[in-house]
Amino acid sequence: MAVSRVRASFMQCLRKSSRFKPFAVESETSSIRRFFSADSSASFQSVGFIGLGNMGSRMANNLIKAGYKMVVHDINRNTMEKYSDMGVATKETPFEVAEASDVVITMLPSPSHVLEVYNGSHGLLHGGYHLRPWLLIDSSTIDPRTSRELSAIVSSRILKEKRDSWENPVMLDAPVSGGVLAADAGTLTFMVGGPEESYNAAKTLFLSMGKSSVYCGGAGNGSAAKICNNLAMAVSMLGVSEALALGQSLGISAKTLTKVLNSSSARCWSSESYNPVPGVMEKVPSASDYDGGFASKLMAKDLNLAAASASEIGLEHPLTSQAQEIYKKLCEDGYENKDFSCVFRHFYSGDNEL
């Protein structure tokens, strides 16, 4: 009896609390939250992955290691055979991947590739207004406008199988930072745009491929964050490369000047973690003739995306334009497949002591 009285008294206090709202009428938002439940991995019984290049293959491999049932597609037949030999289901078209998946992730080189995979004759949206997957995630680096247009198209479709009160599929733009090494190690950072409830549901997927994710806001904001990040990274690398080239030309070794930069206000990722001068750091592209890493042609592409986005909104972008020209010339000079830190050679090609 005493226990019953204590329990009754406790419940009465809870009911008086403004934070306790028993049997509240479920709103539309809460129904969405219920659909995108905390145990969202149950909704990912089959994960489709399209684009198994240097980044995508490593991301897909980490999902396989995490125990997800995978369905994959790539235009490279050898890559498809490799995954088939691993026991992973392969499909001939993006549409076939969609028909076999609850969620589909794409990791593709450019906006044109993304549009073809989504809108092409055998694309993800080939089935008209009805879709099997309830969540589409694009981790490609593309412009925000394309991301927003695709998101609007996806949300106008209807799920083939209604889930709770949720009738429409959802798209997230979720580009990554970290490069091939982070993709391999599963330490990528995801920048995500789209409905927040969908982002929360997809966290289990992101954390199977990366170490962190940042919610950036509505559709297209993940793509916007990525091109801004890469713009800053390019300009930073140019500044560090020019400073180190100038220092060497004035008689300061690159190793000594790097110590100065990293102990001073100029310290940054380009000087401390990804130094562009050969011989200053180990395990970075500059230590292996700029092989591997993030190709200059991809940096040039991302700078083009940043410049186009800036022009669309009428924003002046002098540093972007200058960086564009420098990376364009690098690619024309035959360095398109070398890591973007090879821009150091644009400023300095002497043989002074490092």
Tab-separated table of C-alpha atoms in Angstrom:
chain	number	residue	atom	x	y	z
A	1	MET	CA	0.000	0.000	0.000
A	2	ALA	CA	2.801	2.391	0.920
A	3	VAL	CA	4.507	1.725	-2.410
A	4	SER	CA	1.215	2.351	-4.246
A	5	ARG	CA	0.704	5.659	-2.461
A	6	VAL	CA	4.255	6.770	-3.274
A	7	ARG	CA	3.774	5.826	-6.936
A	8	ALA	CA	0.438	7.645	-7.106
A	9	SER	CA	1.932	10.740	-5.506
A	10	PHE	CA	4.872	10.640	-7.927
A	11	MET	CA	2.576	10.403	-10.971
A	12	GLN	CA	0.439	13.268	-9.642
A	13	CYS	CA	3.536	15.469	-9.381
A	14	LEU	CA	4.533	14.570	-12.919
A	15	ARG	CA	1.107	15.499	-14.238
A	16	LYS	CA	1.362	18.907	-12.610
A	17	SER	CA	4.702	19.474	-14.278
A	18	SER	CA	4.528	21.497	-17.478
A	19	ARG	CA	6.995	19.080	-19.034
A	20	PHE	CA	4.751	16.053	-18.589
A	21	LYS	CA	2.137	15.752	-21.319
A	22	PRO	CA	0.553	12.273	-21.236
A	23	PHE	CA	-1.450	11.072	-24.217
A	24	ALA	CA	-0.676	14.211	-26.216
A	25	VAL	CA	-2.220	14.297	-29.670
A	26	GLU	CA	0.466	13.323	-32.183
A	27	SER	CA	1.359	16.129	-34.569
A	28	GLU	CA	2.519	15.698	-38.151
A	29	THR	CA	6.086	16.416	-37.043
A	30	SER	CA	5.975	13.824	-34.288
A	31	SER	CA	4.625	11.236	-36.711
A	32	ILE	CA	7.626	11.944	-38.939
A	33	ARG	CA	9.878	11.515	-35.913
A	34	ARG	CA	8.165	8.222	-35.129
A	35	PHE	CA	8.830	7.062	-38.681
A	36	PHE	CA	12.443	8.154	-38.454
A	37	SER	CA	12.829	6.424	-35.092
A	38	ALA	CA	15.965	6.264	-32.987
A	39	ASP	CA	16.330	2.630	-34.055
A	40	SER	CA	16.400	3.688	-37.675
A	41	SER	CA	18.792	0.904	-38.661
A	42	ALA	CA	15.730	-1.346	-38.828
A	43	SER	CA	14.595	0.751	-41.810
A	44	PHE	CA	17.887	0.064	-43.629
A	45	GLN	CA	17.360	-3.625	-44.373
A	46	SER	CA	18.894	-3.127	-47.806
A	47	VAL	CA	21.347	-0.340	-48.686
A	48	GLY	CA	22.035	0.538	-52.317
A	49	PHE	CA	25.316	2.185	-53.326
A	50	ILE	CA	26.026	3.712	-56.738
A	51	GLY	CA	29.514	4.935	-57.695
A	52	LEU	CA	32.346	2.652	-56.549
A	53	GLY	CA	35.364	4.774	-57.417
A	54	ASN	CA	38.212	5.732	-55.096
A	55	MET	CA	35.851	7.201	-52.503
A	56	GLY	CA	32.664	5.240	-53.056
A	57	SER	CA	34.284	1.810	-52.931
A	58	ARG	CA	35.824	2.522	-49.553
A	59	MET	CA	32.573	3.937	-48.173
A	60	ALA	CA	30.658	0.895	-49.431
A	61	ASN	CA	33.270	-1.431	-47.934
A	62	ASN	CA	32.785	0.145	-44.521
A	63	LEU	CA	29.029	-0.340	-44.774
A	64	ILE	CA	29.633	-4.001	-45.613
A	65	LYS	CA	31.929	-4.305	-42.590
A	66	ALA	CA	29.191	-2.746	-40.453
A	67	GLY	CA	26.878	-5.582	-41.464
A	68	TYR	CA	24.530	-3.878	-43.898
A	69	LYS	CA	22.998	-5.888	-46.744
A	70	MET	CA	24.317	-4.103	-49.817
A	71	VAL	CA	23.200	-3.740	-53.428
A	72	VAL	CA	25.709	-1.936	-55.683
A	73	HIS	CA	26.158	-0.530	-59.182
A	74	ASP	CA	29.057	1.014	-61.088
A	75	ILE	CA	29.748	1.562	-64.784
A	76	ASN	CA	33.094	-0.256	-64.388
A	77	ARG	CA	32.480	-3.937	-65.114
A	78	ASN	CA	35.651	-5.057	-63.320
A	79	THR	CA	34.522	-3.292	-60.179
A	80	MET	CA	31.112	-4.957	-60.401
A	81	GLU	CA	32.758	-8.373	-60.749
A	82	LYS	CA	34.918	-7.690	-57.708
A	83	TYR	CA	31.872	-7.010	-55.538
A	84	SER	CA	30.006	-9.952	-56.984
A	85	ASP	CA	32.941	-12.192	-56.038
A	86	MET	CA	32.666	-10.783	-52.515
A	87	GLY	CA	29.082	-11.996	-52.351
A	88	VAL	CA	27.562	-8.525	-52.716
A	89	ALA	CA	24.479	-8.182	-54.932
A	90	THR	CA	25.184	-6.168	-58.098
A	91	LYS	CA	22.678	-4.539	-60.442
A	92	GLU	CA	22.942	-3.430	-64.046
A	93	THR	CA	21.237	-0.040	-63.626
A	94	PRO	CA	20.543	2.559	-60.917
A	95	PHE	CA	16.829	1.815	-61.279
A	96	GLU	CA	17.414	-1.840	-60.401
A	97	VAL	CA	19.344	-0.730	-57.319
A	98	ALA	CA	16.417	1.452	-56.274
A	99	GLU	CA	13.961	-1.419	-56.716
A	100	ALA	CA	16.017	-3.551	-54.307
A	101	SER	CA	16.859	-0.940	-51.651
A	102	ASP	CA	15.371	0.898	-48.673
A	103	VAL	CA	18.003	3.620	-48.945
A	104	VAL	CA	20.307	4.498	-51.862
A	105	ILE	CA	23.637	6.341	-51.538
A	106	THR	CA	25.345	7.910	-54.554
A	107	MET	CA	28.990	8.990	-54.775
A	108	LEU	CA	29.676	10.399	-58.240
A	109	PRO	CA	32.225	12.715	-59.913
A	110	SER	CA	30.078	15.654	-61.065
A	111	PRO	CA	26.579	17.184	-61.281
A	112	SER	CA	26.083	15.712	-64.768
A	113	HIS	CA	26.766	12.203	-63.454
A	114	VAL	CA	24.336	12.719	-60.572
A	115	LEU	CA	21.600	13.966	-62.904
A	116	GLU	CA	22.109	10.977	-65.202
A	117	VAL	CA	21.896	8.502	-62.303
A	118	TYR	CA	18.720	10.135	-60.991
A	119	ASN	CA	16.956	11.215	-64.194
A	120	GLY	CA	18.486	9.003	-66.899
A	121	SER	CA	16.598	6.409	-68.908
A	122	HIS	CA	17.398	3.754	-66.297
A	123	GLY	CA	17.894	6.151	-63.390
A	124	LEU	CA	16.675	6.052	-59.827
A	125	LEU	CA	13.513	7.957	-60.779
A	126	HIS	CA	12.808	5.875	-63.885
A	127	GLY	CA	9.777	4.243	-62.260
A	128	GLY	CA	7.630	7.345	-62.497
A	129	TYR	CA	5.947	8.714	-59.397
A	130	HIS	CA	6.400	5.648	-57.195
A	131	LEU	CA	9.693	4.855	-55.448
A	132	ARG	CA	10.778	1.873	-53.375
A	133	PRO	CA	13.555	3.569	-51.307
A	134	TRP	CA	12.314	5.980	-48.635
A	135	LEU	CA	15.688	7.752	-48.378
A	136	LEU	CA	18.130	8.898	-51.072
A	137	ILE	CA	21.538	10.228	-50.007
A	138	ASP	CA	23.863	11.976	-52.447
A	139	SER	CA	27.448	12.281	-51.194
A	140	SER	CA	28.789	13.716	-54.454
A	141	THR	CA	30.274	17.209	-54.511
A	142	ILE	CA	27.826	19.182	-56.661
A	143	ASP	CA	26.304	22.649	-56.702
A	144	PRO	CA	23.554	23.548	-54.199
A	145	ARG	CA	21.031	24.394	-56.931
A	146	THR	CA	21.201	20.896	-58.423
A	147	SER	CA	20.860	19.358	-54.953
A	148	ARG	CA	17.778	21.469	-54.224
A	149	GLU	CA	16.153	20.712	-57.567
A	150	LEU	CA	16.649	16.972	-57.109
A	151	SER	CA	15.374	17.127	-53.534
A	152	ALA	CA	12.163	18.791	-54.722
A	153	ILE	CA	11.675	16.145	-57.415
A	154	VAL	CA	12.258	13.286	-54.967
A	155	SER	CA	9.861	14.674	-52.363
A	156	SER	CA	7.148	14.954	-55.030
A	157	ARG	CA	7.223	11.186	-55.532
A	158	ILE	CA	5.165	8.642	-53.581
A	159	LEU	CA	6.500	5.611	-51.738
A	160	LYS	CA	5.503	2.273	-53.202
A	161	GLU	CA	4.961	0.987	-49.686
A	162	LYS	CA	3.546	3.520	-47.238
A	163	ARG	CA	5.481	3.614	-43.970
A	164	ASP	CA	3.371	4.635	-40.991
A	165	SER	CA	1.929	8.036	-41.990
A	166	TRP	CA	4.889	8.820	-44.259
A	167	GLU	CA	4.034	8.748	-47.962
A	168	ASN	CA	6.882	10.587	-49.725
A	169	PRO	CA	10.560	9.690	-50.077
A	170	VAL	CA	13.243	12.071	-48.831
A	171	MET	CA	16.630	13.170	-50.161
A	172	LEU	CA	19.706	14.301	-48.229
A	173	ASP	CA	22.732	15.997	-49.794
A	174	ALA	CA	25.664	14.707	-47.759
A	175	PRO	CA	29.084	15.415	-49.305
A	176	VAL	CA	32.183	14.450	-47.352
A	177	SER	CA	35.530	15.799	-46.250
A	178	GLY	CA	38.638	13.760	-45.566
A	179	GLY	CA	39.653	12.248	-48.877
A	180	VAL	CA	40.582	8.684	-49.790
A	181	LEU	CA	42.559	7.984	-46.601
A	182	ALA	CA	39.621	8.984	-44.396
A	183	ALA	CA	37.200	7.043	-46.586
A	184	ASP	CA	39.361	3.964	-46.148
A	185	ALA	CA	39.728	4.455	-42.390
A	186	GLY	CA	36.052	5.299	-41.895
A	187	THR	CA	36.875	8.753	-40.511
A	188	LEU	CA	35.061	10.991	-43.009
A	189	THR	CA	33.069	14.054	-41.983
A	190	PHE	CA	29.616	14.398	-43.568
A	191	MET	CA	28.036	17.799	-44.252
A	192	VAL	CA	24.304	17.190	-44.518
A	193	GLY	CA	21.396	19.170	-45.929
A	194	GLY	CA	17.719	18.174	-45.907
A	195	PRO	CA	14.986	17.446	-43.338
A	196	GLU	CA	16.511	17.181	-39.870
A	197	GLU	CA	14.429	14.122	-38.965
A	198	SER	CA	15.862	12.334	-42.003
A	199	TYR	CA	19.366	13.380	-40.994
A	200	ASN	CA	18.849	11.955	-37.511
A	201	ALA	CA	17.599	8.697	-38.999
A	202	ALA	CA	20.628	8.414	-41.272
A	203	LYS	CA	23.235	8.998	-38.551
A	204	THR	CA	23.806	5.262	-38.154
A	205	LEU	CA	24.796	5.110	-41.820
A	206	PHE	CA	27.040	8.171	-41.616
A	207	LEU	CA	28.840	6.848	-38.545
A	208	SER	CA	29.459	3.538	-40.300
A	209	MET	CA	31.431	5.452	-42.933
A	210	GLY	CA	32.799	8.396	-40.959
A	211	LYS	CA	33.697	9.798	-37.568
A	212	SER	CA	31.292	12.733	-37.553
A	213	SER	CA	28.464	14.478	-39.334
A	214	VAL	CA	27.262	18.076	-39.241
A	215	TYR	CA	23.665	19.052	-39.931
A	216	CYS	CA	23.824	22.157	-42.134
A	217	GLY	CA	20.124	22.945	-42.595
A	218	GLY	CA	17.704	22.529	-45.488
A	219	ALA	CA	18.138	20.918	-48.884
A	220	GLY	CA	21.309	22.001	-50.681
A	221	ASN	CA	23.041	23.306	-47.567
A	222	GLY	CA	25.319	20.276	-47.354
A	223	SER	CA	26.467	20.902	-50.916
A	224	ALA	CA	26.905	24.611	-50.140
A	225	ALA	CA	29.054	23.786	-47.106
A	226	LYS	CA	31.243	21.455	-49.156
A	227	ILE	CA	32.049	23.893	-51.962
A	228	CYS	CA	32.746	26.640	-49.400
A	229	ASN	CA	35.059	24.289	-47.500
A	230	ASN	CA	36.953	23.349	-50.659
A	231	LEU	CA	37.185	26.974	-51.761
A	232	ALA	CA	38.793	27.880	-48.421
A	233	MET	CA	41.067	24.827	-48.661
A	234	ALA	CA	42.249	25.800	-52.162
A	235	VAL	CA	42.969	29.415	-51.218
A	236	SER	CA	44.739	28.267	-48.051
A	237	MET	CA	46.920	25.845	-50.009
A	238	LEU	CA	47.784	28.581	-52.503
A	239	GLY	CA	48.754	30.975	-49.712
A	240	VAL	CA	50.910	28.408	-47.894
A	241	SER	CA	52.563	27.309	-51.154
A	242	GLU	CA	53.375	30.863	-52.188
A	243	ALA	CA	54.737	31.702	-48.720
A	244	LEU	CA	56.950	28.597	-48.621
A	245	ALA	CA	58.184	29.272	-52.155
A	246	LEU	CA	59.016	32.857	-51.236
A	247	GLY	CA	60.789	31.734	-48.063
A	248	GLN	CA	62.945	29.238	-49.921
A	249	SER	CA	63.819	31.837	-52.545
A	250	LEU	CA	64.885	34.178	-49.719
A	251	GLY	CA	67.085	31.498	-48.176
A	252	ILE	CA	64.836	30.002	-45.456
A	253	SER	CA	64.478	26.217	-45.582
A	254	ALA	CA	60.931	24.933	-45.984
A	255	LYS	CA	61.207	22.875	-42.791
A	256	THR	CA	62.279	25.913	-40.769
A	257	LEU	CA	59.599	28.166	-42.213
A	258	THR	CA	56.986	25.457	-41.625
A	259	LYS	CA	57.967	25.423	-37.934
A	260	VAL	CA	57.499	29.178	-37.869
A	261	LEU	CA	54.103	29.032	-39.573
A	262	ASN	CA	52.854	26.270	-37.292
A	263	SER	CA	53.933	28.189	-34.206
A	264	SER	CA	52.430	31.452	-35.407
A	265	SER	CA	49.235	33.034	-36.655
A	266	ALA	CA	49.587	31.484	-40.128
A	267	ARG	CA	49.141	27.963	-38.785
A	268	CYS	CA	46.544	26.014	-40.792
A	269	TRP	CA	45.718	22.562	-42.144
A	270	SER	CA	47.729	23.147	-45.316
A	271	SER	CA	50.899	23.925	-43.374
A	272	GLU	CA	50.466	21.554	-40.444
A	273	SER	CA	48.739	18.440	-41.796
A	274	TYR	CA	49.137	18.533	-45.593
A	275	ASN	CA	52.359	20.402	-46.270
A	276	PRO	CA	52.888	20.902	-50.022
A	277	VAL	CA	56.707	20.893	-50.023
A	278	PRO	CA	58.377	17.537	-50.761
A	279	GLY	CA	60.432	16.247	-47.830
A	280	VAL	CA	58.825	18.319	-45.087
A	281	MET	CA	56.221	15.740	-44.005
A	282	GLU	CA	55.771	11.999	-44.359
A	283	LYS	CA	52.586	10.206	-45.460
A	284	VAL	CA	51.255	13.129	-47.498
A	285	PRO	CA	51.092	13.390	-51.318
A	286	SER	CA	54.045	15.786	-51.502
A	287	ALA	CA	56.190	12.966	-50.069
A	288	SER	CA	55.347	10.673	-52.996
A	289	ASP	CA	55.533	12.920	-56.064
A	290	TYR	CA	52.003	14.186	-55.356
A	291	ASP	CA	50.422	10.818	-56.168
A	292	GLY	CA	47.155	9.906	-54.458
A	293	GLY	CA	45.173	12.370	-52.398
A	294	PHE	CA	42.731	14.836	-53.965
A	295	ALA	CA	43.319	15.293	-57.690
A	296	SER	CA	43.905	18.778	-59.065
A	297	LYS	CA	41.170	18.233	-61.664
A	298	LEU	CA	38.671	17.662	-58.839
A	299	MET	CA	39.781	20.829	-57.081
A	300	ALA	CA	39.393	22.686	-60.376
A	301	LYS	CA	35.867	21.271	-60.701
A	302	ASP	CA	34.950	22.330	-57.165
A	303	LEU	CA	36.287	25.837	-57.725
A	304	ASN	CA	34.141	26.047	-60.863
A	305	LEU	CA	31.118	25.064	-58.773
A	306	ALA	CA	31.956	27.716	-56.174
A	307	ALA	CA	32.454	30.390	-58.838
A	308	ALA	CA	29.193	29.497	-60.582
A	309	SER	CA	27.275	29.608	-57.304
A	310	ALA	CA	28.795	32.979	-56.432
A	311	SER	CA	27.911	34.365	-59.865
A	312	GLU	CA	24.316	33.152	-59.558
A	313	ILE	CA	23.784	35.256	-56.444
A	314	GLY	CA	25.894	38.221	-57.598
A	315	LEU	CA	28.679	37.775	-55.036
A	316	GLU	CA	32.147	39.076	-55.884
A	317	HIS	CA	34.716	36.265	-55.723
A	318	PRO	CA	38.195	37.488	-56.728
A	319	LEU	CA	40.107	34.808	-54.782
A	320	THR	CA	37.930	32.069	-56.235
A	321	SER	CA	38.588	33.389	-59.738
A	322	GLN	CA	42.341	33.517	-59.181
A	323	ALA	CA	42.390	30.007	-57.733
A	324	GLN	CA	40.318	28.835	-60.712
A	325	GLU	CA	42.894	30.141	-63.165
A	326	ILE	CA	45.817	28.580	-61.311
A	327	TYR	CA	44.240	25.121	-61.084
A	328	LYS	CA	43.042	25.328	-64.672
A	329	LYS	CA	46.644	25.929	-65.768
A	330	LEU	CA	47.889	23.049	-63.588
A	331	CYS	CA	45.491	20.717	-65.348
A	332	GLU	CA	46.459	22.056	-68.788
A	333	ASP	CA	50.118	21.494	-67.912
A	334	GLY	CA	49.475	17.794	-67.257
A	335	TYR	CA	49.035	17.754	-63.483
A	336	GLU	CA	45.308	17.031	-63.490
A	337	ASN	CA	45.717	13.659	-61.749
A	338	LYS	CA	48.294	14.862	-59.232
A	339	ASP	CA	47.230	15.927	-55.754
A	340	PHE	CA	46.104	19.539	-55.526
A	341	SER	CA	49.045	20.375	-53.226
A	342	CYS	CA	51.294	20.101	-56.307
A	343	VAL	CA	50.295	23.729	-56.840
A	344	PHE	CA	53.491	24.437	-54.862
A	345	ARG	CA	55.329	23.697	-58.100
A	346	HIS	CA	53.401	26.537	-59.730
A	347	PHE	CA	55.297	28.947	-57.477
A	348	TYR	CA	58.620	27.205	-56.959
A	349	SER	CA	60.677	24.683	-58.903
A	350	GLY	CA	64.131	25.322	-57.505
A	351	ASP	CA	66.374	22.956	-55.580
A	352	ASN	CA	67.046	24.942	-52.423
A	353	GLU	CA	67.477	23.057	-49.152
A	354	LEU	CA	64.203	21.940	-47.617
